[in-house]
Amino acid sequence: MAIVSEILTKLTLSYGGEREPKCPTVVPAYDFNPEADAARLEAAIKTKGVDEQTIIDILTKRSYSQRTQIAFEYEKRAKKDFVSALKGALSGSLEYLILGLMKSTAQYDAFELKSSMKGLGTDEECLIEMVCSRNNEELMEIKKVYREMFKKELEKDVSGDTSGDLSKVLLALVQAKRDEPSNVVDYEKIDNDARALYDAGVKRKGTDVTTWISIFSERSVPHLQKVFERYKRYSPYDIKESIRKEVKGDTEKTFLTLVECLENKHLYFASRLSDAMKSKSVKEKVMTRIIVSRCEVDLMKVRTEFKKKFGKSLYQTISEHTKGDYQRALLNLCGGDD
């Protein structure tokens, strides 16, 4: 019987440990000619009044590795640094977006994290979004690049800029100790974790945040999806309602963001984009950050979720809420209508 119960407990349902497939909207250009691109960009930057359209149409339709080749050819031709030339030629939201494209995805993420903690006040919203939505592989790469770019450890900056439970959750996530998905579904562990979350929160007076943090930051994504389902057997509230009852402020925001990313990361990004365009003045920083950081990763999936959830394509929504050169750049990165 013991063997049978063990087999039942660890019944194999494949949800694979394989790497998430990429679904980019920006892919390497076919028939790529870096010398020709560099010549056109030099002319566009030199021209009176700057030819933004050419700059946008070239750089938003090339992959990061192609952009680095263009920069190399430009510097050979113009005898000046390409990024500095772009800074001098562009301004505002368009400059911010184009300069973002001149970084690799990990460099861009590291830069955004550093910016969110620089100077007076921390941009907790950015910090929470980025740390909660990146997987182990992405976080390991970001930490490595962060160290190279800023000669500091990401963990050190996060702990210096945040405090209390918020700091504890973010640091646990930055450790990138989340289990990778397994082909084995451990029902006993699912049940234990669901009960532990309930016992550490809703069931008792006060919250044992440490237990929550270890389960939320160390278990695999498919495992946690099943834990949240199972949790409803123990608690009168679902996991999100429980979070709202148990913790407040940025810690609440972090746990809720984490649940959204664990349940459906692409829907989370779609909702963030929708919210950024709902406000009176479009939150261009949020728009730029999500679209630039995901366009060579999974923006196609974000587009699909956006259309499903809001009944209108991301492309159309961007068209309605933005204008000018910035709009053109976003639409090119968006990669088409749905």
PDB file of N, CA, C and O in Angstrom, residues 30-76:
ATOM      1  N   TYR A  30      15.774  40.488 -42.051  1.00  0.00           N
ATOM      2  CA  TYR A  30      16.264  39.680 -43.161  1.00  0.00           C
ATOM      3  C   TYR A  30      17.071  40.591 -44.088  1.00  0.00           C
ATOM      4  O   TYR A  30      16.790  41.785 -44.185  1.00  0.00           O
ATOM      5  N   ASP A  31      18.083  40.066 -44.790  1.00  0.00           N
ATOM      6  CA  ASP A  31      18.902  40.888 -45.693  1.00  0.00           C
ATOM      7  C   ASP A  31      19.534  42.072 -44.965  1.00  0.00           C
ATOM      8  O   ASP A  31      19.518  43.197 -45.463  1.00  0.00           O
ATOM      9  N   PHE A  32      20.028  41.824 -43.785  1.00  0.00           N
ATOM     10  CA  PHE A  32      20.566  42.882 -42.932  1.00  0.00           C
ATOM     11  C   PHE A  32      21.890  43.396 -43.482  1.00  0.00           C
ATOM     12  O   PHE A  32      22.785  42.627 -43.835  1.00  0.00           O
ATOM     13  N   ASN A  33      22.022  44.732 -43.545  1.00  0.00           N
ATOM     14  CA  ASN A  33      23.263  45.345 -44.032  1.00  0.00           C
ATOM     15  C   ASN A  33      23.664  46.461 -43.070  1.00  0.00           C
ATOM     16  O   ASN A  33      23.181  47.591 -43.177  1.00  0.00           O
ATOM     17  N   PRO A  34      24.520  46.145 -42.079  1.00  0.00           N
ATOM     18  CA  PRO A  34      24.859  47.152 -41.058  1.00  0.00           C
ATOM     19  C   PRO A  34      25.529  48.409 -41.616  1.00  0.00           C
ATOM     20  O   PRO A  34      25.298  49.509 -41.122  1.00  0.00           O
ATOM     21  N   GLU A  35      26.332  48.252 -42.666  1.00  0.00           N
ATOM     22  CA  GLU A  35      27.004  49.426 -43.260  1.00  0.00           C
ATOM     23  C   GLU A  35      25.963  50.390 -43.841  1.00  0.00           C
ATOM     24  O   GLU A  35      26.026  51.603 -43.615  1.00  0.00           O
ATOM     25  N   ALA A  36      25.001  49.830 -44.581  1.00  0.00           N
ATOM     26  CA  ALA A  36      23.955  50.676 -45.187  1.00  0.00           C
ATOM     27  C   ALA A  36      23.108  51.347 -44.110  1.00  0.00           C
ATOM     28  O   ALA A  36      22.778  52.536 -44.195  1.00  0.00           O
ATOM     29  N   ASP A  37      22.759  50.581 -43.055  1.00  0.00           N
ATOM     30  CA  ASP A  37      21.976  51.149 -41.952  1.00  0.00           C
ATOM     31  C   ASP A  37      22.741  52.279 -41.273  1.00  0.00           C
ATOM     32  O   ASP A  37      22.176  53.331 -40.961  1.00  0.00           O
ATOM     33  N   ALA A  38      24.036  52.063 -41.044  1.00  0.00           N
ATOM     34  CA  ALA A  38      24.860  53.072 -40.381  1.00  0.00           C
ATOM     35  C   ALA A  38      24.932  54.351 -41.213  1.00  0.00           C
ATOM     36  O   ALA A  38      24.850  55.465 -40.672  1.00  0.00           O
ATOM     37  N   ALA A  39      25.054  54.207 -42.525  1.00  0.00           N
ATOM     38  CA  ALA A  39      25.120  55.376 -43.415  1.00  0.00           C
ATOM     39  C   ALA A  39      23.803  56.163 -43.363  1.00  0.00           C
ATOM     40  O   ALA A  39      23.799  57.401 -43.277  1.00  0.00           O
ATOM     41  N   ARG A  40      22.680  55.433 -43.397  1.00  0.00           N
ATOM     42  CA  ARG A  40      21.360  56.104 -43.333  1.00  0.00           C
ATOM     43  C   ARG A  40      21.165  56.795 -41.991  1.00  0.00           C
ATOM     44  O   ARG A  40      20.627  57.901 -41.917  1.00  0.00           O
ATOM     45  N   LEU A  41      21.628  56.162 -40.929  1.00  0.00           N
ATOM     46  CA  LEU A  41      21.486  56.758 -39.595  1.00  0.00           C
ATOM     47  C   LEU A  41      22.374  57.989 -39.435  1.00  0.00           C
ATOM     48  O   LEU A  41      21.967  58.988 -38.833  1.00  0.00           O
ATOM     49  N   GLU A  42      23.572  57.924 -40.000  1.00  0.00           N
ATOM     50  CA  GLU A  42      24.455  59.090 -39.932  1.00  0.00           C
ATOM     51  C   GLU A  42      23.800  60.293 -40.614  1.00  0.00           C
ATOM     52  O   GLU A  42      23.785  61.407 -40.069  1.00  0.00           O
ATOM     53  N   ALA A  43      23.210  60.036 -41.777  1.00  0.00           N
ATOM     54  CA  ALA A  43      22.516  61.110 -42.513  1.00  0.00           C
ATOM     55  C   ALA A  43      21.313  61.619 -41.716  1.00  0.00           C
ATOM     56  O   ALA A  43      21.067  62.829 -41.641  1.00  0.00           O
ATOM     57  N   ALA A  44      20.570  60.699 -41.106  1.00  0.00           N
ATOM     58  CA  ALA A  44      19.368  61.079 -40.348  1.00  0.00           C
ATOM     59  C   ALA A  44      19.721  61.933 -39.128  1.00  0.00           C
ATOM     60  O   ALA A  44      18.992  62.872 -38.778  1.00  0.00           O
ATOM     61  N   ILE A  45      20.854  61.626 -38.486  1.00  0.00           N
ATOM     62  CA  ILE A  45      21.271  62.374 -37.290  1.00  0.00           C
ATOM     63  C   ILE A  45      21.835  63.739 -37.687  1.00  0.00           C
ATOM     64  O   ILE A  45      21.597  64.746 -37.018  1.00  0.00           O
ATOM     65  N   LYS A  46      22.542  63.781 -38.823  1.00  0.00           N
ATOM     66  CA  LYS A  46      23.191  65.013 -39.272  1.00  0.00           C
ATOM     67  C   LYS A  46      22.200  66.020 -39.842  1.00  0.00           C
ATOM     68  O   LYS A  46      22.427  67.225 -39.793  1.00  0.00           O
ATOM     69  N   THR A  47      21.120  65.505 -40.428  1.00  0.00           N
ATOM     70  CA  THR A  47      20.211  66.384 -41.167  1.00  0.00           C
ATOM     71  C   THR A  47      19.619  67.468 -40.268  1.00  0.00           C
ATOM     72  O   THR A  47      19.430  67.252 -39.066  1.00  0.00           O
ATOM     73  N   LYS A  48      19.324  68.628 -40.845  1.00  0.00           N
ATOM     74  CA  LYS A  48      18.775  69.742 -40.074  1.00  0.00           C
ATOM     75  C   LYS A  48      17.416  69.336 -39.518  1.00  0.00           C
ATOM     76  O   LYS A  48      16.541  68.896 -40.259  1.00  0.00           O
ATOM     77  N   GLY A  49      17.280  69.439 -38.207  1.00  0.00           N
ATOM     78  CA  GLY A  49      15.995  69.065 -37.590  1.00  0.00           C
ATOM     79  C   GLY A  49      15.885  67.583 -37.263  1.00  0.00           C
ATOM     80  O   GLY A  49      14.900  67.142 -36.685  1.00  0.00           O
ATOM     81  N   VAL A  50      16.870  66.788 -37.623  1.00  0.00           N
ATOM     82  CA  VAL A  50      16.921  65.338 -37.329  1.00  0.00           C
ATOM     83  C   VAL A  50      15.764  64.558 -37.982  1.00  0.00           C
ATOM     84  O   VAL A  50      14.604  64.899 -37.845  1.00  0.00           O
ATOM     85  N   ASP A  51      16.142  63.508 -38.696  1.00  0.00           N
ATOM     86  CA  ASP A  51      15.137  62.642 -39.352  1.00  0.00           C
ATOM     87  C   ASP A  51      14.791  61.495 -38.393  1.00  0.00           C
ATOM     88  O   ASP A  51      15.318  60.391 -38.495  1.00  0.00           O
ATOM     89  N   GLU A  52      13.868  61.795 -37.454  1.00  0.00           N
ATOM     90  CA  GLU A  52      13.497  60.791 -36.432  1.00  0.00           C
ATOM     91  C   GLU A  52      12.908  59.530 -37.049  1.00  0.00           C
ATOM     92  O   GLU A  52      13.134  58.425 -36.573  1.00  0.00           O
ATOM     93  N   GLN A  53      12.151  59.735 -38.129  1.00  0.00           N
ATOM     94  CA  GLN A  53      11.458  58.603 -38.761  1.00  0.00           C
ATOM     95  C   GLN A  53      12.433  57.509 -39.192  1.00  0.00           C
ATOM     96  O   GLN A  53      12.202  56.327 -38.959  1.00  0.00           O
ATOM     97  N   THR A  54      13.528  57.902 -39.807  1.00  0.00           N
ATOM     98  CA  THR A  54      14.533  56.930 -40.256  1.00  0.00           C
ATOM     99  C   THR A  54      15.178  56.237 -39.061  1.00  0.00           C
ATOM    100  O   THR A  54      15.360  55.015 -39.061  1.00  0.00           O
ATOM    101  N   ILE A  55      15.497  57.016 -38.030  1.00  0.00           N
ATOM    102  CA  ILE A  55      16.110  56.440 -36.824  1.00  0.00           C
ATOM    103  C   ILE A  55      15.176  55.380 -36.233  1.00  0.00           C
ATOM    104  O   ILE A  55      15.587  54.262 -35.919  1.00  0.00           O
ATOM    105  N   ILE A  56      13.892  55.738 -36.122  1.00  0.00           N
ATOM    106  CA  ILE A  56      12.895  54.813 -35.557  1.00  0.00           C
ATOM    107  C   ILE A  56      12.765  53.566 -36.429  1.00  0.00           C
ATOM    108  O   ILE A  56      12.822  52.436 -35.941  1.00  0.00           O
ATOM    109  N   ASP A  57      12.588  53.784 -37.726  1.00  0.00           N
ATOM    110  CA  ASP A  57      12.308  52.642 -38.604  1.00  0.00           C
ATOM    111  C   ASP A  57      13.473  51.663 -38.721  1.00  0.00           C
ATOM    112  O   ASP A  57      13.262  50.479 -38.941  1.00  0.00           O
ATOM    113  N   ILE A  58      14.668  52.151 -38.546  1.00  0.00           N
ATOM    114  CA  ILE A  58      15.808  51.216 -38.573  1.00  0.00           C
ATOM    115  C   ILE A  58      15.949  50.513 -37.218  1.00  0.00           C
ATOM    116  O   ILE A  58      15.939  49.286 -37.128  1.00  0.00           O
ATOM    117  N   LEU A  59      16.036  51.282 -36.144  1.00  0.00           N
ATOM    118  CA  LEU A  59      16.388  50.684 -34.848  1.00  0.00           C
ATOM    119  C   LEU A  59      15.283  49.840 -34.216  1.00  0.00           C
ATOM    120  O   LEU A  59      15.572  48.909 -33.463  1.00  0.00           O
ATOM    121  N   THR A  60      14.026  50.138 -34.526  1.00  0.00           N
ATOM    122  CA  THR A  60      12.940  49.326 -33.947  1.00  0.00           C
ATOM    123  C   THR A  60      12.677  48.063 -34.764  1.00  0.00           C
ATOM    124  O   THR A  60      11.906  47.205 -34.352  1.00  0.00           O
ATOM    125  N   LYS A  61      13.335  47.957 -35.929  1.00  0.00           N
ATOM    126  CA  LYS A  61      13.106  46.777 -36.770  1.00  0.00           C
ATOM    127  C   LYS A  61      14.368  45.935 -36.936  1.00  0.00           C
ATOM    128  O   LYS A  61      14.532  45.211 -37.908  1.00  0.00           O
ATOM    129  N   ARG A  62      15.260  46.073 -35.981  1.00  0.00           N
ATOM    130  CA  ARG A  62      16.472  45.250 -35.945  1.00  0.00           C
ATOM    131  C   ARG A  62      16.558  44.611 -34.558  1.00  0.00           C
ATOM    132  O   ARG A  62      16.107  45.203 -33.577  1.00  0.00           O
ATOM    133  N   SER A  63      17.182  43.455 -34.477  1.00  0.00           N
ATOM    134  CA  SER A  63      17.369  42.805 -33.173  1.00  0.00           C
ATOM    135  C   SER A  63      18.506  43.517 -32.438  1.00  0.00           C
ATOM    136  O   SER A  63      19.268  44.272 -33.042  1.00  0.00           O
ATOM    137  N   TYR A  64      18.651  43.214 -31.148  1.00  0.00           N
ATOM    138  CA  TYR A  64      19.715  43.852 -30.365  1.00  0.00           C
ATOM    139  C   TYR A  64      21.093  43.572 -30.958  1.00  0.00           C
ATOM    140  O   TYR A  64      21.923  44.468 -31.074  1.00  0.00           O
ATOM    141  N   SER A  65      21.343  42.334 -31.355  1.00  0.00           N
ATOM    142  CA  SER A  65      22.689  42.028 -31.887  1.00  0.00           C
ATOM    143  C   SER A  65      22.926  42.781 -33.199  1.00  0.00           C
ATOM    144  O   SER A  65      24.049  43.194 -33.491  1.00  0.00           O
ATOM    145  N   GLN A  66      21.868  42.989 -33.988  1.00  0.00           N
ATOM    146  CA  GLN A  66      22.017  43.785 -35.221  1.00  0.00           C
ATOM    147  C   GLN A  66      22.279  45.261 -34.889  1.00  0.00           C
ATOM    148  O   GLN A  66      23.082  45.913 -35.551  1.00  0.00           O
ATOM    149  N   ARG A  67      21.617  45.758 -33.858  1.00  0.00           N
ATOM    150  CA  ARG A  67      21.835  47.166 -33.466  1.00  0.00           C
ATOM    151  C   ARG A  67      23.280  47.383 -33.022  1.00  0.00           C
ATOM    152  O   ARG A  67      23.855  48.441 -33.278  1.00  0.00           O
ATOM    153  N   THR A  68      23.864  46.385 -32.334  1.00  0.00           N
ATOM    154  CA  THR A  68      25.259  46.548 -31.896  1.00  0.00           C
ATOM    155  C   THR A  68      26.205  46.574 -33.115  1.00  0.00           C
ATOM    156  O   THR A  68      27.193  47.301 -33.120  1.00  0.00           O
ATOM    157  N   GLN A  69      25.861  45.808 -34.142  1.00  0.00           N
ATOM    158  CA  GLN A  69      26.679  45.832 -35.369  1.00  0.00           C
ATOM    159  C   GLN A  69      26.550  47.185 -36.069  1.00  0.00           C
ATOM    160  O   GLN A  69      27.530  47.717 -36.600  1.00  0.00           O
ATOM    161  N   ILE A  70      25.340  47.747 -36.068  1.00  0.00           N
ATOM    162  CA  ILE A  70      25.111  49.068 -36.671  1.00  0.00           C
ATOM    163  C   ILE A  70      25.945  50.113 -35.920  1.00  0.00           C
ATOM    164  O   ILE A  70      26.595  50.963 -36.532  1.00  0.00           O
ATOM    165  N   ALA A  71      25.918  50.039 -34.569  1.00  0.00           N
ATOM    166  CA  ALA A  71      26.676  51.000 -33.751  1.00  0.00           C
ATOM    167  C   ALA A  71      28.163  50.932 -34.090  1.00  0.00           C
ATOM    168  O   ALA A  71      28.835  51.968 -34.222  1.00  0.00           O
ATOM    169  N   PHE A  72      28.667  49.721 -34.267  1.00  0.00           N
ATOM    170  CA  PHE A  72      30.076  49.521 -34.603  1.00  0.00           C
ATOM    171  C   PHE A  72      30.397  50.178 -35.955  1.00  0.00           C
ATOM    172  O   PHE A  72      31.386  50.902 -36.101  1.00  0.00           O
ATOM    173  N   GLU A  73      29.554  49.938 -36.954  1.00  0.00           N
ATOM    174  CA  GLU A  73      29.768  50.514 -38.295  1.00  0.00           C
ATOM    175  C   GLU A  73      29.634  52.041 -38.266  1.00  0.00           C
ATOM    176  O   GLU A  73      30.379  52.750 -38.937  1.00  0.00           O
ATOM    177  N   TYR A  74      28.683  52.527 -37.472  1.00  0.00           N
ATOM    178  CA  TYR A  74      28.473  53.979 -37.362  1.00  0.00           C
ATOM    179  C   TYR A  74      29.734  54.642 -36.794  1.00  0.00           C
ATOM    180  O   TYR A  74      30.191  55.675 -37.280  1.00  0.00           O
ATOM    181  N   GLU A  75      30.273  54.023 -35.739  1.00  0.00           N
ATOM    182  CA  GLU A  75      31.452  54.602 -35.093  1.00  0.00           C
ATOM    183  C   GLU A  75      32.669  54.599 -36.017  1.00  0.00           C
ATOM    184  O   GLU A  75      33.499  55.504 -35.985  1.00  0.00           O
ATOM    185  N   LYS A  76      32.737  53.574 -36.865  1.00  0.00           N
ATOM    186  CA  LYS A  76      33.824  53.520 -37.858  1.00  0.00           C
ATOM    187  C   LYS A  76      33.685  54.670 -38.860  1.00  0.00           C
ATOM    188  O   LYS A  76      34.653  55.314 -39.228  1.00  0.00           O
TER     189      LYS A  76
END
